[in-house]
C-alpha cells in the first residue's frame, strides 16, 4: 500500500510541472496584465487593457512575489502615463503575454 501511495504522489507531482504552449512554465507566474480600468476616457481604458508585462527569467514561483512585482509594474505605468491616477485591476498568469 505504501508503494502505491508513492507512485500516485509521483504521478500527481509530474502532472503539475511542464510548460505552457508559449514555452512558459506551468509552475510559475510569468506575466502581469491589467484586467479592468476605470479611466475616465474610453481611449485610456482601451490603452490600459492592452498593458501586459512578462517577468524576467522563468517568472515567480510565489504568487505573493508575483503580485508584488505586478503591482510595481502597474503603478509605474499609471504614474508615467497619467497626471491623476485611476483605479485598475490586474492579475498574474502562468503564461507569457500574448502579442
CSV table of C-alpha atoms in Angstrom, one decimal:
chain,number,residue,atom,x,y,z
A,1,UNK,CA,0.0,0.0,0.0
A,2,UNK,CA,2.9,2.4,0.8
A,3,UNK,CA,4.4,1.8,-2.7
A,4,UNK,CA,1.1,2.6,-4.3
A,5,UNK,CA,0.9,5.9,-2.4
A,6,UNK,CA,4.4,6.8,-3.5
A,7,UNK,CA,3.6,6.0,-7.1
A,8,UNK,CA,0.4,8.1,-7.0
A,9,UNK,CA,2.3,11.0,-5.5
A,10,UNK,CA,5.0,10.9,-8.2
A,11,UNK,CA,2.4,10.8,-10.9
A,12,UNK,CA,0.5,13.8,-9.4
A,13,UNK,CA,3.7,15.8,-9.0
A,14,UNK,CA,4.8,15.1,-12.5
A,15,UNK,CA,1.5,16.3,-13.9
A,16,UNK,CA,2.0,19.7,-12.2
A,17,UNK,CA,5.2,20.6,-14.0
A,18,UNK,CA,5.8,21.1,-17.7
A,19,UNK,CA,5.4,24.1,-20.0
A,20,UNK,CA,2.5,26.0,-21.5
A,21,UNK,CA,2.1,26.3,-25.3
A,22,UNK,CA,4.1,29.5,-25.3
A,23,UNK,CA,7.1,27.9,-23.6
A,24,UNK,CA,6.5,29.4,-20.1
A,25,UNK,CA,6.5,27.2,-17.1
A,26,UNK,CA,3.1,26.0,-15.7
A,27,UNK,CA,4.5,26.1,-12.2
A,28,UNK,CA,5.5,29.8,-12.1
A,29,UNK,CA,3.8,33.2,-12.7
A,30,UNK,CA,5.2,34.6,-15.9
A,31,UNK,CA,3.1,37.7,-16.7
A,32,UNK,CA,1.1,40.6,-15.3
A,33,UNK,CA,-1.7,42.3,-17.0
A,34,UNK,CA,-4.4,45.0,-16.4
A,35,UNK,CA,-7.8,43.4,-16.5
A,36,UNK,CA,-10.1,46.3,-15.6
A,37,UNK,CA,-9.7,50.1,-15.9
A,38,UNK,CA,-11.8,52.8,-14.5
A,39,UNK,CA,-10.1,55.6,-16.6
A,40,UNK,CA,-12.4,58.4,-17.5
A,41,UNK,CA,-11.9,58.2,-21.3
A,42,UNK,CA,-12.6,55.1,-23.4
A,43,UNK,CA,-9.2,55.5,-25.2
A,44,UNK,CA,-7.4,55.4,-21.9
A,45,UNK,CA,-9.4,52.4,-20.8
A,46,UNK,CA,-8.5,50.6,-24.0
A,47,UNK,CA,-4.8,51.5,-23.7
A,48,UNK,CA,-4.8,50.3,-20.1
A,49,UNK,CA,-6.3,46.9,-21.1
A,50,UNK,CA,-3.5,46.4,-23.6
A,51,UNK,CA,-0.8,46.5,-21.0
A,52,UNK,CA,1.0,43.3,-20.2
A,53,UNK,CA,4.4,42.6,-18.8
A,54,UNK,CA,6.5,39.4,-18.9
A,55,UNK,CA,8.5,38.5,-15.8
A,56,UNK,CA,12.3,38.2,-16.2
A,57,UNK,CA,13.7,34.7,-16.4
A,58,UNK,CA,11.4,31.9,-15.5
A,59,UNK,CA,9.0,34.1,-13.6
A,60,UNK,CA,7.9,33.8,-9.9
A,61,UNK,CA,7.3,30.6,-8.0
A,62,UNK,CA,5.4,32.5,-5.3
A,63,UNK,CA,2.1,34.1,-6.1
A,64,UNK,CA,2.8,36.8,-3.4
A,65,UNK,CA,6.1,37.7,-5.0
A,66,UNK,CA,4.5,37.8,-8.5
A,67,UNK,CA,1.7,40.1,-7.2
A,68,UNK,CA,4.2,42.5,-5.6
A,69,UNK,CA,6.1,42.6,-8.9
A,70,UNK,CA,2.9,43.1,-10.8
A,71,UNK,CA,1.8,45.9,-8.6
A,72,UNK,CA,5.1,47.8,-9.1
A,73,UNK,CA,4.7,47.4,-12.9
A,74,UNK,CA,1.1,48.7,-12.9
A,75,UNK,CA,1.9,51.6,-10.5
A,76,UNK,CA,4.9,52.6,-12.7
A,77,UNK,CA,2.8,52.5,-15.8
A,78,UNK,CA,-0.1,54.6,-14.3
A,79,UNK,CA,2.4,57.2,-12.8
A,80,UNK,CA,4.2,57.6,-16.2
A,81,UNK,CA,1.0,57.9,-18.2
A,82,UNK,CA,-1.5,59.9,-16.1
A,83,UNK,CA,-1.3,63.1,-14.1
A,84,UNK,CA,-4.2,61.9,-12.0
A,85,UNK,CA,-4.4,58.2,-11.4
A,86,UNK,CA,-7.4,56.0,-11.5
A,87,UNK,CA,-8.4,52.5,-10.3
A,88,UNK,CA,-7.3,49.4,-12.2
A,89,UNK,CA,-7.4,45.7,-11.5
A,90,UNK,CA,-4.6,43.4,-12.5
A,91,UNK,CA,-3.7,39.8,-12.3
A,92,UNK,CA,-0.7,37.4,-12.8
A,93,UNK,CA,-0.8,34.4,-15.0
A,94,UNK,CA,1.4,31.4,-15.7
A,95,UNK,CA,1.6,32.2,-19.4
A,96,UNK,CA,3.5,34.9,-21.2
A,97,UNK,CA,1.8,38.0,-22.6
A,98,UNK,CA,0.1,37.5,-26.0
A,99,UNK,CA,1.4,39.7,-28.7
